[in-house]
């Protein structure tokens, strides 16, 4: 790849991302440090017109005030300093960024305005924020909210003059469309290395692929790609959930494990063990692709099909038997013909609660949060998906439910009533509600006292949990049949389990009450 020359007194769009699309920011502290280093190494060498930091990439719009040699060395020092500090903090080695930072010379006022709007709207395109004014790590706030602390100085007056007035600046940003953003990305891609934009279906972007039609490249770039938007969403959601659960536990931290699937794709597994609250748990994301295995082609009734699947799956097994186990999963699936065209796609997911000692208030709270999320999108969703959850999480060989249910939905496809964007909004609404549904229960029950016999009961009931996952669960079976990563798939299994021969709870006990309800699912709200 021939890199564009940096010339003094010219404007540039500078951008790059993590190697293999890996995160380059795990926390807001990382982003703050990144901006601080930028100011240290480049503050007197460039004028900044706009910037935005996302989980795995960044953008700057700058005017260069130094000759190429000085500027290039300063950028190199900046990236090396951040990568070194980040690797040390995250206990990782190797390259953090793609090999060369990308730069696109901006040669007109119109293009400059469009690039600035594109950069400021980046959080919206990646499904991170509803309103760009709410996104902290974008220079848009410098124009609208006037934050008191600014790590990077913005050429605010010049930019506003470029848009004529502040009001016009706001209006044009609000009206900025995905088509405009595509124009920006097309110009950048045609001048930069396409290797990093390998599409998630596993099709390499060789030189011939630069000749694909506009719709195909639009999907490649990802601004109207459901799979890219949803994958970005689950990456962010994983960070949010992990951070909150570590706070709730107060002791243990999630250990991260990045893995690759030989046939295509990979994932980011995060596991917590031996904490104050969580004995074992995992919050995992994955994005896998390739040829659909024969067994799955038979299942779907297709031939010679390729697929892409991504999702977030979590299971938490608390130590205290008074705190319920919880499971959640939100996923997206695409199937392709031999030409790479999407022939089918759908969303799926849900969340369910598995108590060992039943507190009715906990079940009611969990279901009410689920219902509230559903009601925002359709009045029938909660009743329908609650019923499907009761049916799905049913241990047929035991004739009882795994827990007290929640939501379960699958094969959510585009229809006259619901577009794929509508389904995306519904699924992400449910995902965003998860912490509200579970954390208050944990906080209320985690300090309750329990006996050895109650702990034994918890381990016996965990055996039923294991039985369901290994015998009935579709997600487990899909992972095993598509050569998924075994450690991540079986992360859902609890660490201590008992199988006691012909065990029956004592008559009239809380244990018996739980079993009776599991054998006869009830409506909680």
XYZ file of C-alpha atoms in Angstrom, residues 73-359:
287
model
C 7.866 10.776 13.533
C 5.526 12.528 15.960
C 2.610 10.304 14.958
C 4.862 7.251 15.313
C 5.990 8.315 18.792
C 2.383 8.930 19.798
C 1.094 5.534 18.647
C 4.092 3.672 20.083
C 3.734 5.367 23.472
C 0.052 4.478 23.710
C 0.506 0.889 22.473
C 3.296 0.274 24.980
C 1.224 1.565 27.906
C -1.925 -0.262 26.781
C -0.106 -3.582 26.292
C 1.430 -3.300 29.741
C -1.934 -2.545 31.353
C -3.745 -5.341 29.506
C -0.891 -7.874 29.818
C -0.779 -8.323 26.065
C 2.024 -8.370 23.512
C 2.376 -7.602 19.825
C 1.033 -4.889 17.568
C -1.987 -2.953 18.758
C -2.801 -0.964 15.609
C -2.981 -1.839 11.940
C 0.510 -1.494 10.422
C 0.178 2.033 9.016
C -2.143 4.752 10.201
C -4.362 5.831 7.341
C -4.421 9.368 6.046
C -6.599 10.972 3.378
C -5.824 14.438 2.096
C -8.826 16.773 2.094
C -8.797 19.020 -0.937
C -12.043 21.000 -0.792
C -14.223 22.847 1.730
C -17.164 20.586 0.879
C -15.159 17.455 1.538
C -13.794 18.991 4.748
C -17.296 19.716 6.026
C -18.449 16.200 5.149
C -15.491 14.578 6.883
C -16.129 16.583 10.052
C -19.794 15.540 10.058
C -18.835 11.939 9.325
C -16.408 11.850 12.259
C -18.894 13.401 14.677
C -21.655 11.022 13.564
C -19.438 7.935 13.939
C -21.015 6.861 17.261
C -24.448 6.968 15.652
C -23.349 4.898 12.648
C -21.924 2.256 14.983
C -25.052 2.061 17.131
C -23.357 3.435 20.249
C -25.405 6.514 21.041
C -28.917 7.765 20.306
C -27.763 11.381 20.165
C -24.209 12.338 19.240
C -24.246 15.117 21.819
C -24.272 12.414 24.511
C -21.050 10.824 23.292
C -18.170 11.993 25.488
C -15.226 11.028 23.287
C -16.068 13.120 20.256
C -15.192 16.757 19.602
C -18.874 17.464 18.877
C -19.354 18.270 22.557
C -16.701 20.973 22.276
C -18.970 22.886 19.915
C -22.306 22.249 21.627
C -21.741 21.619 25.322
C -18.499 23.515 25.950
C -16.920 20.963 28.312
C -14.726 22.585 30.955
C -11.897 20.094 30.610
C -10.530 19.604 27.087
C -7.610 17.246 26.512
C -7.358 18.356 22.898
C -7.820 21.935 21.687
C -10.285 22.242 18.808
C -10.184 24.941 16.135
C -13.752 25.803 17.041
C -14.042 29.259 15.442
C -12.593 28.063 12.148
C -14.957 25.068 11.988
C -18.051 27.134 12.793
C -17.068 29.626 10.107
C -16.725 26.684 7.717
C -20.406 25.930 8.414
C -21.325 29.662 8.386
C -23.025 29.602 11.813
C -23.243 27.387 14.886
C -26.920 26.792 14.166
C -26.123 25.584 10.657
C -23.381 23.394 12.140
C -26.011 21.703 14.330
C -28.592 21.348 11.559
C -26.207 19.874 9.000
C -24.860 17.388 11.555
C -28.395 16.329 12.426
C -29.333 15.875 8.765
C -26.109 14.096 7.831
C -27.136 10.837 6.117
C -25.609 7.400 5.774
C -25.214 8.100 2.049
C -23.000 11.073 2.893
C -20.950 8.943 5.238
C -20.620 6.302 2.539
C -19.202 8.888 0.144
C -16.555 9.761 2.727
C -15.671 6.146 3.362
C -15.530 5.333 -0.349
C -13.042 8.123 -0.928
C -10.934 6.939 1.977
C -11.094 3.273 1.022
C -10.103 3.845 -2.570
C -6.978 5.631 -1.333
C -6.074 3.281 1.502
C -5.501 -0.336 2.313
C -8.614 -2.463 1.832
C -6.995 -5.423 3.555
C -8.248 -4.322 6.956
C -11.836 -4.273 5.747
C -12.236 -8.007 5.279
C -15.944 -8.521 5.436
C -17.422 -10.517 8.240
C -18.753 -13.232 5.946
C -15.164 -14.270 5.332
C -14.745 -13.014 1.771
C -11.322 -11.429 1.250
C -11.283 -7.985 -0.325
C -8.823 -8.491 -3.185
C -8.290 -5.923 -5.880
C -11.189 -7.179 -7.967
C -13.560 -6.529 -5.128
C -12.938 -2.797 -5.456
C -15.073 -3.045 -8.603
C -18.186 -4.270 -6.819
C -21.297 -2.179 -7.141
C -22.187 0.581 -4.701
C -24.589 -1.589 -2.707
C -21.965 -4.273 -2.199
C -19.331 -1.819 -1.049
C -21.863 -0.131 1.187
C -22.332 -3.467 2.943
C -18.569 -3.943 3.066
C -18.044 -0.594 4.762
C -20.788 -1.492 7.180
C -22.821 1.682 7.702
C -25.969 -0.109 6.544
C -24.749 -3.577 7.458
C -26.858 -5.105 10.202
C -24.144 -7.591 11.096
C -21.499 -4.914 11.601
C -23.845 -2.674 13.552
C -24.903 -5.519 15.836
C -21.336 -6.763 16.313
C -20.270 -3.269 17.364
C -23.222 -3.203 19.761
C -22.345 -6.451 21.521
C -18.709 -5.403 21.894
C -19.818 -2.305 23.771
C -22.471 -4.192 25.754
C -19.890 -6.737 26.884
C -17.739 -3.927 28.287
C -20.704 -2.382 30.118
C -21.922 -5.651 31.657
C -18.445 -6.801 32.717
C -17.673 -3.473 34.365
C -20.915 -3.496 36.366
C -20.554 -7.119 37.473
C -17.003 -6.515 38.702
C -18.334 -3.650 40.803
C -21.097 -5.848 42.216
C -18.648 -8.629 43.076
C -16.105 -6.320 44.657
C -13.268 -8.844 44.500
C -12.850 -10.907 41.344
C -12.044 -9.508 37.912
C -12.930 -10.972 34.537
C -10.053 -12.665 32.733
C -10.043 -12.081 28.987
C -9.231 -14.705 26.378
C -9.135 -13.788 22.676
C -9.495 -16.758 20.344
C -9.734 -17.551 16.652
C -11.779 -20.181 14.865
C -9.733 -21.979 12.166
C -12.635 -21.952 9.718
C -13.210 -18.228 10.164
C -13.871 -15.673 12.873
C -13.276 -15.800 16.592
C -14.318 -14.248 19.829
C -13.571 -12.538 23.105
C -14.232 -14.680 26.175
C -14.338 -13.054 29.597
C -14.635 -15.294 32.652
C -14.934 -14.491 36.353
C -14.223 -17.054 39.080
C -14.031 -17.362 42.879
C -15.345 -13.907 43.655
C -17.226 -12.586 46.644
C -20.511 -13.019 44.766
C -19.880 -14.973 41.568
C -18.439 -18.445 41.918
C -18.163 -18.694 38.164
C -19.478 -16.759 35.219
C -18.740 -15.677 31.710
C -19.709 -12.847 29.385
C -18.618 -13.855 25.886
C -18.904 -12.417 22.399
C -18.112 -14.130 19.127
C -18.359 -13.537 15.398
C -17.828 -16.665 13.314
C -18.244 -17.332 9.612
C -17.517 -19.811 6.871
C -19.117 -22.786 5.202
C -22.155 -24.079 7.036
C -21.412 -27.622 8.290
C -23.333 -30.461 6.635
C -25.335 -31.193 9.786
C -26.501 -27.568 9.951
C -27.239 -27.441 6.204
C -29.497 -30.448 6.689
C -31.108 -28.740 9.688
C -31.851 -25.569 7.670
C -32.670 -27.479 4.466
C -30.023 -25.757 2.328
C -27.031 -26.764 0.205
C -23.618 -25.170 -0.326
C -24.408 -22.324 2.092
C -22.071 -20.037 3.979
C -22.959 -18.282 7.201
C -22.101 -15.499 9.603
C -23.170 -15.548 13.256
C -22.372 -13.187 16.066
C -23.713 -12.827 19.554
C -23.192 -12.175 23.220
C -23.824 -15.014 25.640
C -23.569 -14.839 29.413
C -24.100 -17.141 32.365
C -23.535 -16.231 36.018
C -23.424 -18.785 38.846
C -23.435 -17.004 42.229
C -21.896 -18.576 45.293
C -24.827 -17.861 47.604
C -27.769 -20.226 46.904
C -30.147 -17.369 47.715
C -28.942 -15.582 44.566
C -30.287 -17.052 41.318
C -28.247 -18.125 38.337
C -28.954 -16.071 35.226
C -28.454 -16.681 31.529
C -28.797 -14.288 28.595
C -28.016 -14.370 24.904
C -28.534 -11.956 22.025
C -27.463 -13.049 18.557
C -27.661 -12.392 14.829
C -27.342 -14.858 11.944
C -26.909 -14.494 8.192
C -26.832 -17.185 5.505
C -25.308 -16.707 2.031
C -25.432 -18.384 -1.338
C -22.282 -19.194 -3.334
C -22.195 -15.641 -4.730
C -22.100 -14.181 -1.254
C -25.638 -12.788 -1.349
C -27.718 -12.903 1.817
C -30.463 -15.490 1.408
C -31.716 -15.419 5.001
C -31.075 -13.508 8.213
C -32.589 -13.292 11.665
C -32.156 -12.197 15.260
C -32.598 -14.306 18.365
C -32.012 -14.191 22.070
C -33.528 -13.794 25.487
C -32.771 -14.012 29.182
C -33.955 -16.324 31.943
C -33.639 -16.705 35.701
C -32.845 -19.922 37.583
C -33.346 -19.609 41.350
C -32.476 -22.248 43.953
C -34.638 -20.633 46.611
C -37.586 -18.785 45.183
C -38.357 -15.237 46.258
